[in-house]
Coordinates of N, CA, C and O in Angstrom, one line a residue:
M1 N 87.9 -17.6 127.6 CA 87.2 -16.6 126.9 C 86.2 -17.1 125.8 O 85.1 -16.7 125.8
P2 N 86.7 -18.0 124.9 CA 85.8 -18.5 123.9 C 84.5 -19.2 124.5 O 83.5 -19.1 123.9
A3 N 84.7 -19.8 125.6 CA 83.5 -20.5 126.2 C 82.5 -19.5 126.7 O 81.3 -19.7 126.5
R4 N 82.9 -18.4 127.2 CA 82.0 -17.3 127.6 C 81.3 -16.7 126.4 O 80.1 -16.4 126.5
Q5 N 82.1 -16.5 125.4 CA 81.5 -15.9 124.2 C 80.5 -16.9 123.6 O 79.4 -16.4 123.1
L6 N 80.8 -18.2 123.6 CA 79.8 -19.1 123.1 C 78.5 -19.1 123.9 O 77.5 -19.2 123.4
Q7 N 78.6 -19.0 125.3 CA 77.4 -18.9 126.1 C 76.6 -17.7 125.7 O 75.4 -17.9 125.6
E8 N 77.2 -16.6 125.5 CA 76.5 -15.4 125.1 C 75.8 -15.6 123.7 O 74.7 -15.2 123.5
Q9 N 76.5 -16.2 122.8 CA 76.0 -16.5 121.5 C 74.8 -17.4 121.5 O 73.9 -17.3 120.8
L10 N 74.9 -18.4 122.4 CA 73.8 -19.4 122.6 C 72.6 -18.7 123.1 O 71.5 -18.9 122.7
L11 N 72.8 -17.8 124.1 CA 71.7 -17.0 124.6 C 71.1 -16.1 123.5 O 69.8 -16.1 123.4
Q12 N 71.9 -15.5 122.7 CA 71.4 -14.7 121.6 C 70.6 -15.6 120.6 O 69.5 -15.2 120.1
L13 N 71.1 -16.8 120.3 CA 70.4 -17.7 119.4 C 69.0 -18.1 120.0 O 68.0 -18.1 119.3
R14 N 69.0 -18.4 121.3 CA 67.7 -18.7 121.9 C 66.7 -17.5 121.9 O 65.5 -17.7 121.7
E15 N 67.2 -16.3 122.1 CA 66.3 -15.1 122.0 C 65.8 -15.0 120.6 O 64.6 -14.7 120.4
Q16 N 66.6 -15.2 119.6 CA 66.2 -15.1 118.2 C 65.2 -16.2 117.9 O 64.2 -16.0 117.1
L17 N 65.3 -17.4 118.4 CA 64.3 -18.4 118.2 C 63.0 -18.1 118.8 O 61.9 -18.4 118.2
Q18 N 63.0 -17.4 120.0 CA 61.7 -17.0 120.6 C 61.0 -15.9 119.8 O 59.8 -15.9 119.7
Q19 N 61.8 -15.1 119.1 CA 61.3 -14.0 118.3 C 60.9 -14.4 116.9 O 60.2 -13.7 116.2
G20 N 61.5 -15.5 116.4 CA 61.3 -15.9 115.0 C 60.0 -16.5 114.7 O 59.8 -17.7 114.5
S21 N 59.0 -15.6 114.6 CA 57.6 -16.1 114.4 C 57.4 -16.6 113.0 O 56.5 -17.4 112.7
T22 N 58.3 -16.2 112.0 CA 58.1 -16.7 110.6 C 58.8 -18.0 110.4 O 58.7 -18.6 109.3
M23 N 59.4 -18.6 111.4 CA 60.1 -19.8 111.3 C 59.1 -21.0 111.5 O 58.3 -21.0 112.4
S24 N 59.3 -22.0 110.7 CA 58.5 -23.2 110.8 C 58.8 -23.9 112.1 O 59.9 -23.9 112.6
P25 N 57.8 -24.7 112.6 CA 58.0 -25.4 113.9 C 59.2 -26.4 113.7 O 59.9 -26.7 114.6
E26 N 59.3 -27.0 112.5 CA 60.4 -28.0 112.2 C 61.7 -27.3 112.3 O 62.7 -27.8 112.9
D27 N 61.9 -26.1 111.7 CA 63.1 -25.4 111.7 C 63.5 -25.0 113.1 O 64.6 -25.1 113.6
R28 N 62.5 -24.5 113.9 CA 62.7 -24.1 115.3 C 63.2 -25.3 116.1 O 64.1 -25.2 116.9
S29 N 62.5 -26.4 115.9 CA 62.9 -27.6 116.6 C 64.3 -28.1 116.3 O 65.1 -28.4 117.2
H30 N 64.7 -28.0 115.0 CA 66.0 -28.3 114.5 C 67.1 -27.4 115.2 O 68.1 -27.9 115.7
L31 N 66.8 -26.1 115.3 CA 67.8 -25.2 115.9 C 67.8 -25.4 117.4 O 68.9 -25.3 118.0
E32 N 66.7 -25.7 118.0 CA 66.7 -25.9 119.5 C 67.6 -27.2 119.8 O 68.3 -27.2 120.8
E33 N 67.4 -28.2 119.0 CA 68.2 -29.4 119.2 C 69.7 -29.1 119.0 O 70.5 -29.6 119.8
L34 N 70.0 -28.3 118.0 CA 71.4 -28.0 117.7 C 72.0 -27.2 118.9 O 73.1 -27.4 119.3
A35 N 71.2 -26.3 119.4 CA 71.6 -25.5 120.6 C 71.9 -26.4 121.8 O 72.9 -26.2 122.5
Q36 N 71.1 -27.4 122.0 CA 71.3 -28.3 123.1 C 72.6 -29.1 122.9 O 73.3 -29.3 123.9
R37 N 72.9 -29.5 121.7 CA 74.1 -30.2 121.4 C 75.3 -29.3 121.6 O 76.3 -29.8 122.1
I38 N 75.2 -28.1 121.3 CA 76.3 -27.1 121.5 C 76.5 -27.0 123.0 O 77.7 -27.0 123.5
E39 N 75.4 -26.8 123.8 CA 75.5 -26.7 125.2 C 76.2 -27.9 125.9 O 77.0 -27.8 126.8
L40 N 75.8 -29.1 125.4 CA 76.4 -30.3 125.9 C 77.9 -30.3 125.6 O 78.7 -30.7 126.4
Q41 N 78.3 -29.9 124.4 CA 79.7 -29.9 124.0 C 80.4 -28.9 124.9 O 81.5 -29.1 125.4
L42 N 79.8 -27.8 125.2 CA 80.4 -26.7 126.1 C 80.6 -27.3 127.5 O 81.6 -27.1 128.1
Q43 N 79.6 -28.0 128.0 CA 79.7 -28.6 129.3 C 80.8 -29.7 129.4 O 81.5 -29.8 130.4
N44 N 81.0 -30.4 128.3 CA 82.0 -31.4 128.2 C 83.2 -31.0 127.5 O 83.8 -31.8 126.7
E45 N 83.6 -29.7 127.7 CA 84.7 -29.1 126.9 C 86.0 -29.9 127.0 O 86.8 -30.1 126.1
A46 N 86.2 -30.5 128.2 CA 87.5 -31.3 128.4 C 87.4 -32.6 127.7 O 88.4 -33.2 127.4
A47 N 86.2 -33.1 127.4 CA 86.1 -34.4 126.8 C 86.4 -34.2 125.3 O 86.8 -33.2 124.8
S48 N 86.4 -35.3 124.6 CA 86.7 -35.3 123.2 C 85.7 -34.4 122.4 O 84.5 -34.5 122.6
P49 N 86.3 -33.6 121.5 CA 85.4 -32.7 120.7 C 84.5 -33.5 119.8 O 84.9 -34.5 119.2
D50 N 83.3 -33.0 119.6 CA 82.3 -33.6 118.7 C 82.3 -32.7 117.4 O 81.7 -31.7 117.4
N51 N 83.0 -33.2 116.4 CA 83.1 -32.5 115.1 C 81.7 -32.4 114.4 O 81.5 -31.5 113.6
N52 N 80.8 -33.3 114.8 CA 79.5 -33.2 114.2 C 78.7 -32.0 114.6 O 77.8 -31.5 113.9
V53 N 79.1 -31.4 115.8 CA 78.4 -30.2 116.2 C 78.8 -29.0 115.2 O 77.9 -28.3 114.8
V54 N 80.0 -28.9 114.9 CA 80.5 -27.9 114.0 C 79.8 -28.1 112.6 O 79.4 -27.1 112.0
D55 N 79.8 -29.3 112.2 CA 79.2 -29.6 110.9 C 77.7 -29.3 110.9 O 77.2 -28.7 109.9
G56 N 77.0 -29.6 112.0 CA 75.6 -29.2 112.2 C 75.4 -27.7 112.1 O 74.4 -27.3 111.5
V57 N 76.3 -27.0 112.8 CA 76.1 -25.5 112.7 C 76.4 -25.0 111.3 O 75.6 -24.1 110.8
N58 N 77.4 -25.5 110.7 CA 77.7 -25.1 109.3 C 76.5 -25.4 108.4 O 76.1 -24.5 107.5
L59 N 75.9 -26.5 108.5 CA 74.7 -26.8 107.7 C 73.5 -25.9 108.0 O 72.8 -25.5 107.1
A60 N 73.4 -25.6 109.3 CA 72.3 -24.7 109.7 C 72.5 -23.3 109.1 O 71.6 -22.6 108.6
V61 N 73.8 -22.8 109.0 CA 74.1 -21.5 108.4 C 73.6 -21.5 107.0 O 73.0 -20.6 106.5
E62 N 74.0 -22.6 106.2 CA 73.6 -22.7 104.8 C 72.1 -22.7 104.7 O 71.6 -22.1 103.8
R63 N 71.5 -23.4 105.6 CA 70.0 -23.6 105.5 C 69.2 -22.3 105.7 O 68.2 -22.0 105.1
F64 N 69.7 -21.5 106.7 CA 69.0 -20.3 107.1 C 69.5 -19.0 106.6 O 68.9 -17.9 106.8
E65 N 70.6 -18.9 105.8 CA 71.2 -17.7 105.5 C 70.3 -16.8 104.6 O 70.4 -15.6 104.6
V66 N 69.5 -17.4 103.8 CA 68.6 -16.7 102.9 C 67.4 -16.1 103.6 O 67.1 -14.9 103.5
E67 N 66.7 -17.0 104.3 CA 65.4 -16.6 104.9 C 65.6 -15.9 106.3 O 64.7 -15.1 106.7
H68 N 66.7 -16.2 107.0 CA 66.9 -15.7 108.3 C 68.4 -15.3 108.4 O 69.2 -15.9 109.1
P69 N 68.8 -14.2 107.7 CA 70.2 -13.8 107.7 C 70.7 -13.4 109.1 O 71.9 -13.7 109.4
T70 N 69.9 -12.8 110.0 CA 70.4 -12.5 111.3 C 70.8 -13.7 112.1 O 71.8 -13.8 112.8
L71 N 69.9 -14.7 112.0 CA 70.1 -16.0 112.6 C 71.4 -16.7 112.1 O 72.2 -17.2 112.8
A72 N 71.6 -16.6 110.8 CA 72.8 -17.2 110.1 C 74.1 -16.5 110.7 O 75.1 -17.2 110.9
V73 N 74.0 -15.2 110.9 CA 75.2 -14.5 111.5 C 75.5 -15.0 112.8 O 76.6 -15.3 113.2
T74 N 74.5 -15.2 113.7 CA 74.6 -15.8 115.0 C 75.2 -17.2 114.9 O 76.2 -17.5 115.7
L75 N 74.7 -18.0 114.0 CA 75.2 -19.3 113.9 C 76.7 -19.3 113.4 O 77.5 -20.1 113.9
R76 N 77.1 -18.4 112.5 CA 78.5 -18.3 112.1 C 79.4 -17.9 113.3 O 80.5 -18.5 113.4
N77 N 78.9 -17.0 114.1 CA 79.7 -16.7 115.3 C 79.8 -17.8 116.2 O 80.9 -18.1 116.8
I78 N 78.8 -18.6 116.4 CA 78.9 -19.8 117.2 C 79.9 -20.8 116.6 O 80.7 -21.4 117.3
M79 N 79.8 -21.0 115.3 CA 80.8 -21.9 114.7 C 82.2 -21.4 114.9 O 83.1 -22.2 115.2
Q80 N 82.5 -20.1 114.8 CA 83.8 -19.6 115.0 C 84.3 -19.8 116.4 O 85.4 -20.1 116.7
S81 N 83.4 -19.7 117.4 CA 83.7 -19.9 118.8 C 84.1 -21.4 119.0 O 85.0 -21.7 119.7
L82 N 83.3 -22.2 118.4 CA 83.6 -23.7 118.5 C 84.9 -24.0 118.0 O 85.7 -24.8 118.6
V83 N 85.2 -23.5 116.8 CA 86.5 -23.7 116.2 C 87.6 -23.2 117.0 O 88.7 -23.8 117.2
S84 N 87.4 -22.0 117.6 CA 88.4 -21.4 118.5 C 88.7 -22.2 119.7 O 89.8 -22.3 120.3
M85 N 87.7 -23.0 120.2 CA 87.8 -23.9 121.3 C 88.4 -25.2 120.9 O 88.7 -26.0 121.8
G86 N 88.6 -25.4 119.7 CA 89.2 -26.7 119.2 C 88.2 -27.8 119.0 O 88.6 -28.9 118.9
V87 N 87.0 -27.4 118.8 CA 85.9 -28.4 118.6 C 85.9 -28.7 117.1 O 86.0 -27.9 116.3

């Protein structure tokens, strides 16, 4: 179940990235790279967890919570899903 929720949250993140016209190209690139790392972790769920992914999401939450609060909520949900999966 957490893996499915994570997939849905990643889809929501990607949709928000496409709609986020006020976001700088650098921020957008950073989040797209983070989303790719999360997807890779999801694909390799049986492999050893990458704690750097959770740290990266946590840093992104802090970075975007003021200017992009909706995006920060999505990132928090992603972080919770990763923690639920044991990452």
